[in-house]
Amino acid sequence: MFGHDFQPAPGTFRPGAIGEARCRIKHNYALMPPEGVMPSLLPQWRDTVVRFLAGPVLGAQFGQVMLEIEGSGGTRQPLNDGLQHFYYLFDGALTLSSEATGTVDMTPGSFVFLPAGETHEVRTTDGAPARLMDIRKPYFAVEGIDTPPAIVSHRDQLEKINHNGTIGRTWEHMLPFGDLRYDFEVNILSFEPGANFPEIETHINEHGLVMLEGQGMYLLGSDWHEVWQEDFIWMGAYCPQFFYPTGWTRSAYMLYKNVNRDTVFTHQVR
Ligand code: UGY
Ligand code: MN
């Protein structure tokens, strides 16, 4: 009998909270199903619950949060933390305003990239709640390379590209692929049933992954994990990784990746 077969009395819980928990935090990866990510508040956001997914305390070089904004919520005052921001709207309707973008009406699937230090404000538009993902990162400037311009777009406008010709796979690039002004990518990777990676990846780049559709088995380090819609995964540098979709529907995830920059040395090398 499985824990989910028990019918608990109102106000009580099923057995199995420990045995069935999928959450794992390891030195170079984390799997965090959404039900275990507790709510926080932040002074700069009004009537908004913040779910912290990745940040430096985890070992990540970037931050990722899900903002659950009530109908009356939004930024309390113009926000400027000196970081780059990538906002993606999951649900609801919002306006985002900044000098670089003007006032943008966001609907589910809309995304906005703001370069470092761009002051901005966010408001709900129809008084209904919204869910907004925010990826933040300090900009890694390189002499001779221009800083990246802001981007306003929608998932509907993205081309589906198959980079390596493997059957049943596509990439949607939300930031321009191969444009050296940007120091990170956010891509949507899709897998038809039966498709998988051509090999186990091990690379210096880290990832923040949100499952958008479907389900599958993720190899992280040397451990296999079953994952599905709404799960979050952080993969640190050099974490071996591989994905098999399972079930009969397409699986897709949104993936942050730091790119286009050299190794950072924190100690003097002689
Ligand atoms: O581009 C990537 O690094 C990607 N293929 N990794 C991943 O999906 N875990
Ligand atoms: Mn990868």
mmCIF file of N, CA and C in Angstrom, residues 10 24 41 52 78 98 101 126 149 171 174 188 192 202 233 241 254 260:
data_model
loop_
_atom_site.group_PDB
_atom_site.id
_atom_site.type_symbol
_atom_site.label_atom_id
_atom_site.label_comp_id
_atom_site.label_asym_id
_atom_site.label_seq_id
_atom_site.Cartn_x
_atom_site.Cartn_y
_atom_site.Cartn_z
ATOM 1 N N PRO A 10 -9.943 14.741 8.219
ATOM 2 C CA PRO A 10 -9.732 16.182 7.982
ATOM 3 C C PRO A 10 -8.768 16.771 9.014
ATOM 4 N N ARG A 24 15.999 16.715 -2.446
ATOM 5 C CA ARG A 24 17.401 16.348 -2.158
ATOM 6 C C ARG A 24 18.256 17.587 -2.288
ATOM 7 N N LEU A 41 8.522 36.632 2.724
ATOM 8 C CA LEU A 41 8.089 37.977 2.314
ATOM 9 C C LEU A 41 9.330 38.824 2.097
ATOM 10 N N PHE A 52 11.883 31.147 -2.521
ATOM 11 C CA PHE A 52 13.291 31.151 -2.913
ATOM 12 C C PHE A 52 13.675 29.773 -3.455
ATOM 13 N N PRO A 78 9.896 51.820 -6.936
ATOM 14 C CA PRO A 78 10.783 51.409 -8.032
ATOM 15 C C PRO A 78 11.952 50.586 -7.502
ATOM 16 N N SER A 98 9.778 50.155 -17.106
ATOM 17 C CA SER A 98 11.160 50.594 -16.907
ATOM 18 C C SER A 98 11.463 51.568 -18.037
ATOM 19 N N THR A 101 12.159 49.613 -21.325
ATOM 20 C CA THR A 101 11.095 48.821 -21.971
ATOM 21 C C THR A 101 9.801 49.600 -22.154
ATOM 22 N N ASP A 126 -5.308 43.197 -13.624
ATOM 23 C CA ASP A 126 -6.761 42.962 -13.556
ATOM 24 C C ASP A 126 -7.214 42.617 -12.138
ATOM 25 N N PRO A 149 21.211 44.797 -24.367
ATOM 26 C CA PRO A 149 19.966 45.569 -24.301
ATOM 27 C C PRO A 149 18.824 44.769 -23.662
ATOM 28 N N TRP A 171 14.771 23.328 -28.872
ATOM 29 C CA TRP A 171 15.228 24.406 -27.983
ATOM 30 C C TRP A 171 14.480 25.671 -28.388
ATOM 31 N N MET A 174 15.209 32.143 -25.276
ATOM 32 C CA MET A 174 14.528 33.394 -24.876
ATOM 33 C C MET A 174 15.476 34.579 -24.908
ATOM 34 N N ILE A 188 13.943 27.009 -23.367
ATOM 35 C CA ILE A 188 12.957 25.960 -23.081
ATOM 36 C C ILE A 188 13.347 24.745 -23.911
ATOM 37 N N GLU A 192 9.894 14.963 -26.927
ATOM 38 C CA GLU A 192 8.765 14.072 -27.219
ATOM 39 C C GLU A 192 9.041 12.727 -26.523
ATOM 40 N N THR A 202 28.534 16.856 -18.717
ATOM 41 C CA THR A 202 29.269 17.356 -17.543
ATOM 42 C C THR A 202 29.936 18.647 -17.994
ATOM 43 N N ILE A 233 15.064 22.293 -10.123
ATOM 44 C CA ILE A 233 16.373 21.638 -9.939
ATOM 45 C C ILE A 233 17.458 22.691 -10.094
ATOM 46 N N GLN A 241 24.663 15.175 -15.747
ATOM 47 C CA GLN A 241 23.213 15.336 -15.918
ATOM 48 C C GLN A 241 22.723 14.638 -17.178
ATOM 49 N N MET A 254 12.188 24.816 -18.461
ATOM 50 C CA MET A 254 12.868 26.099 -18.671
ATOM 51 C C MET A 254 14.198 26.024 -17.946
ATOM 52 N N ASN A 260 29.117 32.170 -22.149
ATOM 53 C CA ASN A 260 29.870 33.234 -22.842
ATOM 54 C C ASN A 260 30.927 33.931 -21.989
#
